[in-house]
Tab-separated table of C-alpha atoms and ligand atoms in Angstrom:
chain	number	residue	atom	x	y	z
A	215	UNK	CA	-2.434	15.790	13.577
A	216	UNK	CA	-0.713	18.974	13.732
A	217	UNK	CA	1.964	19.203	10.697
A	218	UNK	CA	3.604	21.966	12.735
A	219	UNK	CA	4.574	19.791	15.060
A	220	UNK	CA	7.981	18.307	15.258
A	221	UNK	CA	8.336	14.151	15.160
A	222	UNK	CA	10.876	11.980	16.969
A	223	UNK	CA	9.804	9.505	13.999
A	224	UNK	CA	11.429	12.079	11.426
A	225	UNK	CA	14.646	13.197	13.522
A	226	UNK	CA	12.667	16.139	14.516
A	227	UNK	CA	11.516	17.415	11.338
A	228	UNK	CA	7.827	18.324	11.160
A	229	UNK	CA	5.441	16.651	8.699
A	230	UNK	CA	5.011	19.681	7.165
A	231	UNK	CA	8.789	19.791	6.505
A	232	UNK	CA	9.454	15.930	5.598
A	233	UNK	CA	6.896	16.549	2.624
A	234	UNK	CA	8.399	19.421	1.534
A	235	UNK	CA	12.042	18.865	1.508
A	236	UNK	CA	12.411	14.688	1.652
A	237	UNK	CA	9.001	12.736	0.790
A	238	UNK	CA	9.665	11.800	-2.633
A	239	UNK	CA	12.574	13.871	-3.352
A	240	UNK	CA	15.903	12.453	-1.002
A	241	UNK	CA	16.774	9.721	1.519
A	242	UNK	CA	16.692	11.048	5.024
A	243	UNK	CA	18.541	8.964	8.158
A	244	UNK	CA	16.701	9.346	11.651
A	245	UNK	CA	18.748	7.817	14.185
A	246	UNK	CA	16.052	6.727	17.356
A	247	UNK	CA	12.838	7.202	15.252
A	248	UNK	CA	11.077	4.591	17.256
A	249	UNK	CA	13.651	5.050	20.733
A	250	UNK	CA	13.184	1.742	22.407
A	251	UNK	CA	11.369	-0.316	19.523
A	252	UNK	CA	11.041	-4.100	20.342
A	253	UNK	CA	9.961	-5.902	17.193
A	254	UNK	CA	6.448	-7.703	18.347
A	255	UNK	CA	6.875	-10.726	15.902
A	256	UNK	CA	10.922	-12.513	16.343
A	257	UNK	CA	12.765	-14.344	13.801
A	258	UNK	CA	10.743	-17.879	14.363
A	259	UNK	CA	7.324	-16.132	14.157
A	260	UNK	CA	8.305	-14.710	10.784
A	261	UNK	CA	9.458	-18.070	9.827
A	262	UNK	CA	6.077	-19.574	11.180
A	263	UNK	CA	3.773	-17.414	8.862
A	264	UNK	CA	6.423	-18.172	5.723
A	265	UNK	CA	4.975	-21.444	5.919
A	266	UNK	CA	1.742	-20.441	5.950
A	267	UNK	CA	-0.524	-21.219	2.171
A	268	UNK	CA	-2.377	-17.222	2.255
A	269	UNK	CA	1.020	-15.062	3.215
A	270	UNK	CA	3.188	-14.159	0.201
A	271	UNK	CA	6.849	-14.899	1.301
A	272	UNK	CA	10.354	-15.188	-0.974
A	273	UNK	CA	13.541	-16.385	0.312
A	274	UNK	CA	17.110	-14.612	-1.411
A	275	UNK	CA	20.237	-16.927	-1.094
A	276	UNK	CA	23.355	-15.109	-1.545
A	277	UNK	CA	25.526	-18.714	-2.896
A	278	UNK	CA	22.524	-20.649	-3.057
A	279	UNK	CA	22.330	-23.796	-5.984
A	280	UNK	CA	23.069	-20.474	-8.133
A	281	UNK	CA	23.970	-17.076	-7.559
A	282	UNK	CA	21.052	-14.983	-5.616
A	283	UNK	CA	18.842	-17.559	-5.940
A	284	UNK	CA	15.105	-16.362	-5.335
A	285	UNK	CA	12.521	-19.043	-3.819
A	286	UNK	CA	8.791	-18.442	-3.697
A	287	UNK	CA	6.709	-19.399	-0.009
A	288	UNK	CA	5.605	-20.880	1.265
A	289	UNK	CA	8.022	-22.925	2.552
A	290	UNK	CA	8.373	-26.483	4.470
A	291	UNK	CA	9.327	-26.670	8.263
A	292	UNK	CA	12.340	-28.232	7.145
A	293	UNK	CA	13.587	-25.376	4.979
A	294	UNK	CA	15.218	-23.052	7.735
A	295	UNK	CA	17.533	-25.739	9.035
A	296	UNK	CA	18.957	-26.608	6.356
A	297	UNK	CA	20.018	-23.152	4.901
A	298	UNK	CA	23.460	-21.866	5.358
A	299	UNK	CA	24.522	-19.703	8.472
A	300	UNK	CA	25.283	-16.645	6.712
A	301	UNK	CA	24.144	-14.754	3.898
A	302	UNK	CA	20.796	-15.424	3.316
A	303	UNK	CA	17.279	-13.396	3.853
A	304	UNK	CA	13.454	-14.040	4.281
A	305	UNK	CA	11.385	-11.399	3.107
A	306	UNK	CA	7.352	-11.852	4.216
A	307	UNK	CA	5.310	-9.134	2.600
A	308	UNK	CA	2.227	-7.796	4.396
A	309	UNK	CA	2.505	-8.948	7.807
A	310	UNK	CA	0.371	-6.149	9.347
A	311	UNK	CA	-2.781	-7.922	7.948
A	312	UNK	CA	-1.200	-11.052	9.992
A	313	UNK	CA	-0.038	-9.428	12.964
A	314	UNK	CA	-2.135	-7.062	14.575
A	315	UNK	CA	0.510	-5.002	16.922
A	316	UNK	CA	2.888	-4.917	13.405
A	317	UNK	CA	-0.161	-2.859	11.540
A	318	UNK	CA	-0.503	-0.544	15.019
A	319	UNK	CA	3.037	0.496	13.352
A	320	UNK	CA	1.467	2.044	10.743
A	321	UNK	CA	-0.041	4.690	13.118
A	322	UNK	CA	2.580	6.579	13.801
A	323	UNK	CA	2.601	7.287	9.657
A	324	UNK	CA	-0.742	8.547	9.558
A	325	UNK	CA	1.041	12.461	8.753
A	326	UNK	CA	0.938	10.514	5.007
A	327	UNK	CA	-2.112	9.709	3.202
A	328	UNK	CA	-3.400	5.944	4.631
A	329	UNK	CA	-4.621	4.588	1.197
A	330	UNK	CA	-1.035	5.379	-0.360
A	331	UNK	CA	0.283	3.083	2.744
A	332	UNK	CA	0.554	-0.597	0.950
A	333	UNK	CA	1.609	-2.876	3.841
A	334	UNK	CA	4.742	-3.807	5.946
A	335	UNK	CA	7.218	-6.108	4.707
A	336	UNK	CA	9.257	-7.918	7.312
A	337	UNK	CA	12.777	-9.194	6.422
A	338	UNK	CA	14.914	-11.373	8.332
A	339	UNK	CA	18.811	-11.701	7.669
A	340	UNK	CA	21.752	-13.863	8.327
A	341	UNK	CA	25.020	-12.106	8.834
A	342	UNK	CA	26.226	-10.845	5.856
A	343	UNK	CA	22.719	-11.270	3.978
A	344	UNK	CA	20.739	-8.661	1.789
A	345	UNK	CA	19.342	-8.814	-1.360
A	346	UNK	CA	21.702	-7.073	-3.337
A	347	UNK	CA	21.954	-3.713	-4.849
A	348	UNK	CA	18.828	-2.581	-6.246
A	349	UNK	CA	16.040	-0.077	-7.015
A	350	UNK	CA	12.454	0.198	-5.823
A	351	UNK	CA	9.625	2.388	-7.371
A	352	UNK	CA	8.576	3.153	-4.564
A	353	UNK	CA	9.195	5.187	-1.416
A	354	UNK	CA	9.855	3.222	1.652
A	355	UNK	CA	10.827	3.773	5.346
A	356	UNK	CA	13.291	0.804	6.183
A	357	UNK	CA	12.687	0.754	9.795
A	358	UNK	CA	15.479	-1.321	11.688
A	359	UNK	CA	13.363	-3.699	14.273
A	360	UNK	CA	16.315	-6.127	15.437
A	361	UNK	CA	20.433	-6.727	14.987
A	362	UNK	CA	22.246	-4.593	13.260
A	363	UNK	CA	22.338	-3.304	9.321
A	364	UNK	CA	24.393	-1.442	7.294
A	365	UNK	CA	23.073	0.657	4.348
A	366	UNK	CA	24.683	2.001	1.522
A	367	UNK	CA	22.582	4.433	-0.704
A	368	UNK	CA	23.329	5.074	-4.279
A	369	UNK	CA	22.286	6.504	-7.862
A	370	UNK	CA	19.022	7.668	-9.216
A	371	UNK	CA	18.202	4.688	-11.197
A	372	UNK	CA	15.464	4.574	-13.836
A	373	UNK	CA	14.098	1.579	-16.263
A	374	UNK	CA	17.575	1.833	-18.646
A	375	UNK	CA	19.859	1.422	-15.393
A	376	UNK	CA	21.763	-1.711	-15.799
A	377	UNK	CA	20.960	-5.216	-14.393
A	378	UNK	CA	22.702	-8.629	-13.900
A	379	UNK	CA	21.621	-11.080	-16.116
A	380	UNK	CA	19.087	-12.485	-13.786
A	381	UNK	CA	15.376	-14.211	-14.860
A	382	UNK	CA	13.693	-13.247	-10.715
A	383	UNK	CA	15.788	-10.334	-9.310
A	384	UNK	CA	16.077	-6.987	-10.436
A	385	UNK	CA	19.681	-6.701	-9.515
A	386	UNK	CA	21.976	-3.317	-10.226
A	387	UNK	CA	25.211	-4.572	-12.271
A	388	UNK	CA	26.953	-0.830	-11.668
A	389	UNK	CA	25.910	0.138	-8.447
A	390	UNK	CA	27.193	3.848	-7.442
A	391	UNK	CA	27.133	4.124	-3.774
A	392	UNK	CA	26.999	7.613	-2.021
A	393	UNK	CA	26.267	7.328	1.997
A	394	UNK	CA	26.521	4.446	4.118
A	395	UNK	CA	25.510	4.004	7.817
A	396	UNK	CA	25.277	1.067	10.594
A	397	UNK	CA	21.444	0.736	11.516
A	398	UNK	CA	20.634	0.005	15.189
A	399	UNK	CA	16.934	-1.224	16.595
A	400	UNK	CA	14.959	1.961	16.418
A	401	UNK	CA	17.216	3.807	13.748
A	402	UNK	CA	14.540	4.543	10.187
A	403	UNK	CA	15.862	5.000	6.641
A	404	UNK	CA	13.406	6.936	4.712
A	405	UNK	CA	14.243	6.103	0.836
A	406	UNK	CA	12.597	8.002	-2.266
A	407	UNK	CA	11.146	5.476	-5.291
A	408	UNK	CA	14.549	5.220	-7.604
A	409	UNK	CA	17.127	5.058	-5.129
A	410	UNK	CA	20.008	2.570	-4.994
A	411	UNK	CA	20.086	0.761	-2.375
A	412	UNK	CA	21.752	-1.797	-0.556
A	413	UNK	CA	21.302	-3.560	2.947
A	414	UNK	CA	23.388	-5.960	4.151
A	415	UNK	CA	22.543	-7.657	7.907
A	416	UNK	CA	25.460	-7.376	10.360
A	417	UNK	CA	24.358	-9.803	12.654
A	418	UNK	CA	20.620	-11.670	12.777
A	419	UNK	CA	18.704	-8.750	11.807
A	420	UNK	CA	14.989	-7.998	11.202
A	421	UNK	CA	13.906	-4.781	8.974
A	422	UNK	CA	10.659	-3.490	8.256
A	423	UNK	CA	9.746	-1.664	5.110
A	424	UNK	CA	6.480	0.149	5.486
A	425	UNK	CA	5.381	0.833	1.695
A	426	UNK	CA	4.088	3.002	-0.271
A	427	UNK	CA	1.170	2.120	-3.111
A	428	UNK	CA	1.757	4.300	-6.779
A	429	UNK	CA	-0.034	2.782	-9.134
A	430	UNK	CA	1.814	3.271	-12.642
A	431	UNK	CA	0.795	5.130	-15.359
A	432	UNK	CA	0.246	2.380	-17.967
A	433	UNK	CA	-2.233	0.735	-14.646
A	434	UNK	CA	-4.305	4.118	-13.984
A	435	UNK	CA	-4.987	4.312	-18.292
A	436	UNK	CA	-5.783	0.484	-18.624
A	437	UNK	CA	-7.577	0.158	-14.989
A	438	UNK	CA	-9.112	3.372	-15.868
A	439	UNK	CA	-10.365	2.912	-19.103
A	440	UNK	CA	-12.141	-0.735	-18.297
A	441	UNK	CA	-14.027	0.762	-15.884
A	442	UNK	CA	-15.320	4.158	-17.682
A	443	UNK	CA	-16.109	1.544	-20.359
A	444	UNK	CA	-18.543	-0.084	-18.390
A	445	UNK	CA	-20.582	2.663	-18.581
A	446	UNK	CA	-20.305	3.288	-22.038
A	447	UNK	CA	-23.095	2.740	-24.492
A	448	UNK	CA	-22.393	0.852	-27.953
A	449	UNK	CA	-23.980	3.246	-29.614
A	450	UNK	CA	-21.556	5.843	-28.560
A	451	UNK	CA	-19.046	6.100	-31.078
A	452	UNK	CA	-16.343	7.865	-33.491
A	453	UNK	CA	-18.302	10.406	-35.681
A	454	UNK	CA	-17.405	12.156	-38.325
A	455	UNK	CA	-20.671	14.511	-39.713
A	456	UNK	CA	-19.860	17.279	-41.589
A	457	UNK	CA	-16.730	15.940	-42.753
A	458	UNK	CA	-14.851	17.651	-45.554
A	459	UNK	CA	-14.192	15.769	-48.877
A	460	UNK	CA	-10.825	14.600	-49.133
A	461	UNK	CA	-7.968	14.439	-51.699
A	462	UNK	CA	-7.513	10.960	-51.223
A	463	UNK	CA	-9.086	8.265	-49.924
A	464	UNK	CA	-6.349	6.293	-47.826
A	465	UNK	CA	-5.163	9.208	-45.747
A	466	UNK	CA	-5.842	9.436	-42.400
A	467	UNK	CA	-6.310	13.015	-41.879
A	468	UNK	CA	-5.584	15.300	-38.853
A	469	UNK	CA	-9.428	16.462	-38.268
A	470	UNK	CA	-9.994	12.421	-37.759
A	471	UNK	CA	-7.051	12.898	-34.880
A	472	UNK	CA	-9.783	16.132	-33.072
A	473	UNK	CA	-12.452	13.925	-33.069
A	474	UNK	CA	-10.320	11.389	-31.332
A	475	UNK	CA	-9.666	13.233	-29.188
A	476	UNK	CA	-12.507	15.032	-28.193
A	477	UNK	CA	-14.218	11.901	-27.331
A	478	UNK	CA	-11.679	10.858	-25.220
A	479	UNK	CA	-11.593	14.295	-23.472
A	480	UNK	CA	-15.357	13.732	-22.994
A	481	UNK	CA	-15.474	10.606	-21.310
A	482	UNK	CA	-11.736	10.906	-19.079
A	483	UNK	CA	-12.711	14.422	-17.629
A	484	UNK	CA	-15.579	12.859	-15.768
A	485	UNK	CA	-14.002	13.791	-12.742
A	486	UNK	CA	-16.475	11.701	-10.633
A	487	UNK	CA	-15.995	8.876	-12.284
A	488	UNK	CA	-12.513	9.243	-11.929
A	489	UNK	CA	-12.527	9.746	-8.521
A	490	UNK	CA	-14.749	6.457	-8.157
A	491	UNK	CA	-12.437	4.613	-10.029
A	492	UNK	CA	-9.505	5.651	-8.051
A	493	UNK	CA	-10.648	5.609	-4.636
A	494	UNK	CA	-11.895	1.960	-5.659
A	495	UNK	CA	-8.393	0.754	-7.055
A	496	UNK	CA	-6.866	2.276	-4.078
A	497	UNK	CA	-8.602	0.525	-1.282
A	498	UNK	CA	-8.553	-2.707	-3.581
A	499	UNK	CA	-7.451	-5.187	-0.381
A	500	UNK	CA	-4.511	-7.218	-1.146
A	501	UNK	CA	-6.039	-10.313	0.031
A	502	UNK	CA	-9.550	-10.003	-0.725
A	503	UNK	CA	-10.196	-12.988	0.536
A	504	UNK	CA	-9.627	-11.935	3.799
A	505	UNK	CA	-12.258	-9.247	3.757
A	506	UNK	CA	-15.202	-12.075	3.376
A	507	UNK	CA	-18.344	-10.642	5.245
A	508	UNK	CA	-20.920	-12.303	6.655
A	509	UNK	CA	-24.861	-13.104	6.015
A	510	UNK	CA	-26.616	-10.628	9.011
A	511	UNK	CA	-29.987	-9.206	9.651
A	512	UNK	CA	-30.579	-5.703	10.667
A	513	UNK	CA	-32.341	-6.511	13.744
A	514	UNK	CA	-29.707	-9.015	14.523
A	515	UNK	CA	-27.015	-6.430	13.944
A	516	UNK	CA	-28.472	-3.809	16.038
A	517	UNK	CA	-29.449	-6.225	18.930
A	518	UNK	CA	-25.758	-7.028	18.857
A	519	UNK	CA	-24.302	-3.495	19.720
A	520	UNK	CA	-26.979	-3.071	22.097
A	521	UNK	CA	-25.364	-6.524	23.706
A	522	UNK	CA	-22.006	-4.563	23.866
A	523	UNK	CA	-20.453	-5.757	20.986
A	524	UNK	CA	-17.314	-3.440	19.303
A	525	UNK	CA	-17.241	-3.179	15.825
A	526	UNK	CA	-13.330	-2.376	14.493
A	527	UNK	CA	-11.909	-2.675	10.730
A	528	UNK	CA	-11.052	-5.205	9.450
A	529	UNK	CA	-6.883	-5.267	9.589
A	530	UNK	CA	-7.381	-6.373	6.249
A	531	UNK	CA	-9.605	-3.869	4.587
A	532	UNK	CA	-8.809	-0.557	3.268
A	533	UNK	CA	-10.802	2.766	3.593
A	534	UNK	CA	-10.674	5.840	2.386
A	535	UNK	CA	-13.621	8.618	1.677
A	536	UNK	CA	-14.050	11.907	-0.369
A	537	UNK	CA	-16.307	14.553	-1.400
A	538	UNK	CA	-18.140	15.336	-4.315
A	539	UNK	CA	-20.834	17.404	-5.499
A	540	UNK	CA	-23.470	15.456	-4.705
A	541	UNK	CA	-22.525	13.807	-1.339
A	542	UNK	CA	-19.583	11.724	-0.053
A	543	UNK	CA	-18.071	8.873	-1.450
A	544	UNK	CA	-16.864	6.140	1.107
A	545	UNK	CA	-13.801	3.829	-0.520
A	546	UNK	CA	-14.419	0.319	1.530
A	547	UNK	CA	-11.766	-2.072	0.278
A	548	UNK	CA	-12.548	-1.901	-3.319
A	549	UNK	CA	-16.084	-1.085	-3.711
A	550	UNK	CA	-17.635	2.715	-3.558
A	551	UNK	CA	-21.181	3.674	-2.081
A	552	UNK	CA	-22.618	7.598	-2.698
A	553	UNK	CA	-23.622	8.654	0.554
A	554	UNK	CA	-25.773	11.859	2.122
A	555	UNK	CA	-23.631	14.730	3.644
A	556	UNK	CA	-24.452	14.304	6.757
A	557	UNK	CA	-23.140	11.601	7.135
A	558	UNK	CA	-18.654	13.000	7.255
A	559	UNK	CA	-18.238	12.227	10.484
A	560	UNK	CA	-19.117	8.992	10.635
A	561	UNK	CA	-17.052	8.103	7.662
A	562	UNK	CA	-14.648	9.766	9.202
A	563	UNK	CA	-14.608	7.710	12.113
A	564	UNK	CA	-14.736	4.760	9.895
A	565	UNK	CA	-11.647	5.100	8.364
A	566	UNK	CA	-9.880	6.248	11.058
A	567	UNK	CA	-10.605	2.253	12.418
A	568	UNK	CA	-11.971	3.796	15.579
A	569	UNK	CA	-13.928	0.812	18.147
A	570	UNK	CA	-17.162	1.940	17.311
A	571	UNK	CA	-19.988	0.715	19.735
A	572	UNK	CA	-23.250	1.362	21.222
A	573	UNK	CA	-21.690	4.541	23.463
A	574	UNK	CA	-19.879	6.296	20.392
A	575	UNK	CA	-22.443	5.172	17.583
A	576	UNK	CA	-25.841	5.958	19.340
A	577	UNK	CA	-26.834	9.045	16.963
A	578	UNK	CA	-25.880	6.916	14.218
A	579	UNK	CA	-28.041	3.688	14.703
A	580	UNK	CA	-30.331	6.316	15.138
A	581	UNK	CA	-30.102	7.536	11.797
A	582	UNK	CA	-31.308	5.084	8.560
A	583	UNK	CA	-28.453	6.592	6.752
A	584	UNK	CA	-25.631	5.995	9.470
A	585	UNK	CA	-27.293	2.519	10.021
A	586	UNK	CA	-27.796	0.647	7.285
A	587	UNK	CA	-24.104	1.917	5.872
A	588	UNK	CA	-22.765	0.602	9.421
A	589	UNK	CA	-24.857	-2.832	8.903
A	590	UNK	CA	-23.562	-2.857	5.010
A	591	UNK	CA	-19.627	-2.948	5.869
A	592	UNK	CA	-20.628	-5.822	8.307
A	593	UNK	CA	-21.945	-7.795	5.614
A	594	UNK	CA	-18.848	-6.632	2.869
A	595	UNK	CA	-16.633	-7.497	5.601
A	596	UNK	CA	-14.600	-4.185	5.674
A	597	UNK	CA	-15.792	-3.880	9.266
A	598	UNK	CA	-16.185	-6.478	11.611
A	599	UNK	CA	-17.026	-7.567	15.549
A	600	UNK	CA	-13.993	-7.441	17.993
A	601	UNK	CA	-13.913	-11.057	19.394
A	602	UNK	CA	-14.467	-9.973	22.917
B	82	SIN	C1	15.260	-6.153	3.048
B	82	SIN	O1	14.621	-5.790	4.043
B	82	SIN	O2	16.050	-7.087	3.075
B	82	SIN	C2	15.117	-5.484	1.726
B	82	SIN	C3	14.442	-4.207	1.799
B	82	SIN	C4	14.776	-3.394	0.563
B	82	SIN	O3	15.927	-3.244	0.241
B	82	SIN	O4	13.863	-2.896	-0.103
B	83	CO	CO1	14.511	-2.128	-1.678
């Protein structure tokens, strides 16, 4: 993808330009991103998979038995018909791993890094419905799919920003708004993490947030640390030789603080176990259980694509791959192999969720490498046969 090129998804801006002056930084309206957009899933298909036991869904009720009253999926057939006719919203996270034409959305966002792409949340509204004015720390593209919404933007908020009283909604009590402007089908609100916001549906309306993962600070140190410490021996250990006498016994002193800290300096610069670590936290699938694998032989696997079978990724798994000095590192949905160099551009075309098949892969089977890494993301699951 060219990032000189300019994008009808980003009002004409080029990629190149939306990082620079936007991503992160300031909200950014593009009227017609998607011209023509027909949501593939309606209003009683989202409802459908709210029911469902494996997809995480939350209902918001404006006047409900108490004010914004949150409910947790998934839900009883019943529920929708007895809710009230305005003011109320479904929110169904992740329903590209449900929904294969919603995660083909996610293509035309491929000018961002894919593992920072988390998933695509579908809400549906009543007139008059939202989920009141709030904050996300995250950046998201609110992409309007059906009806009408109007958006107001606000403040910068940060942790001290105050909230209503409220035990399962983050809700702004002082909300400062800015800008405000009528969404149509088609029309894309690109928000930074921080940013007030507040939707509220005009008519029956459907939004799509495509999100953004950023894992906090607090998760990289304490995901971090439990894995470097893994591979840490007992035996390793403060040490103090040479240590100078001290004036009194009970004092900590600062030279105790160096040694500190040059063992933590020794073991968090390891860059490649760093990079391990994150590429494996990144790709973590949020429903693992959806990325099962299977038992296979080789022989059975190659006899297979020599049948004609496709092999594609599985919507649920997450890729990603990297370099390092000793070879490449492929990221498949949690779990990290070490692999010869020779092998980029088949992990490119890996992650890139390519069909792969007998026409495309042949120098690949070919190779024991390319093979048996093709035959070991059959069995992990991360790739999978297209039911053709
Ligand atoms: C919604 O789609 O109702 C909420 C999206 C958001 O404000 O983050
Ligand atoms: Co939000």
């Amino acid at each position: 993808m060219n990032p000189d090129t300019p994008l009808q998804l980003l009002g004409g801006l080029t990629s190149r330009e939306f990082l620079r002056d936007y991503w992160q930084q300031k909200p950014l309206l593009i009227r017609q991103a998607l011209p023509g957009f027909e949501s593939p899933i309606t209003p009683d298909e989202l409802a459908g998979l709210s029911l469902e036991e494996e997809v995480e869904s939350r209902l918001v009720i404006e006047h409900g038995e108490r004010p914004w009253e949150l409910r947790r999926g998934p839900f009883a057939e019943d529920t929708f018909s007895q809710l009230p006719e305005r003011e109320w919203t479904l929110l169904v996270q992740a329903v590209d791993q449900f929904v294969p034409e919603v995660a083909e959305l996610l293509e035309h966002f491929r000018f961002l890094p894919s593992w920072r792409i988390d998933d695509v949340m579908i809400s549906f509204a009543a007139p008059g419905g939202g989920v009141g004015p709030h904050y996300d720390n995250y950046d998201v593209f609110l992409l309007q799919a059906h009806g009408r919404r109007h958006w107001r933007i606000g403040q910068m908020c940060d942790a001290d920003s105050p909230l209503l009283e409220h035990s399962d909604l983050r809700i702004l009590s002082d909300f400062q708004g800015t800008d405000e402007w009528v969404l149509e089908p088609g029309d894309m609100l690109y928000l930074p993490p921080r940013l007030a916001h507040l939707g509220t549906a005009v008519d029956d309306c459907m939004t799509y947030s495509v999100g953004f993962r950023a894992p906090s600070a607090a998760e990289v140190l304490t995901h971090f640390t439990d894995f470097l410490a893994q591979f840490l021996p007992d035996e390793d250990r403060y040490s103090d030789a040479g240590i100078e006498p001290s004036g009194d016994p009970h004092q900590i002193q600062l030279d105790a603080l160096d040694r500190l800290k040059a063992l933590l300096q020794e073991h968090m610069s390891d860059e490649r176990l760093l990079l391990t670590w994150f590429g494996q936290f990144m790709t973590e699938p949020r429903y693992p259980e959806l990325v099962a694998g299977e038992e296979l032989q080789l022989d059975d696997f190659i006899q297979a694509l020599e049948d004609g079978a496709v092999l594609v990724r599985n919507p649920s798994a997450r890729l990603a791959w990297s370099e390092v000095d000793i070879g490449l590192l492929l990221f498949a949905s949690g779990q990290s192999r070490l692999l010869p160099s020779h092998l980029r551009e088949l992990l490119k075309s890996i992650c890139s969720a390519d069909a792969l098949h007998l026409d495309n892969l042949g120098q690949w089977l070919a190779d024991e490498d390319g093979r048996n890494l093709l035959w070991e993301l059959v069995k992990q699951g991360s790739l999978e046969f297209a039911d053709e």
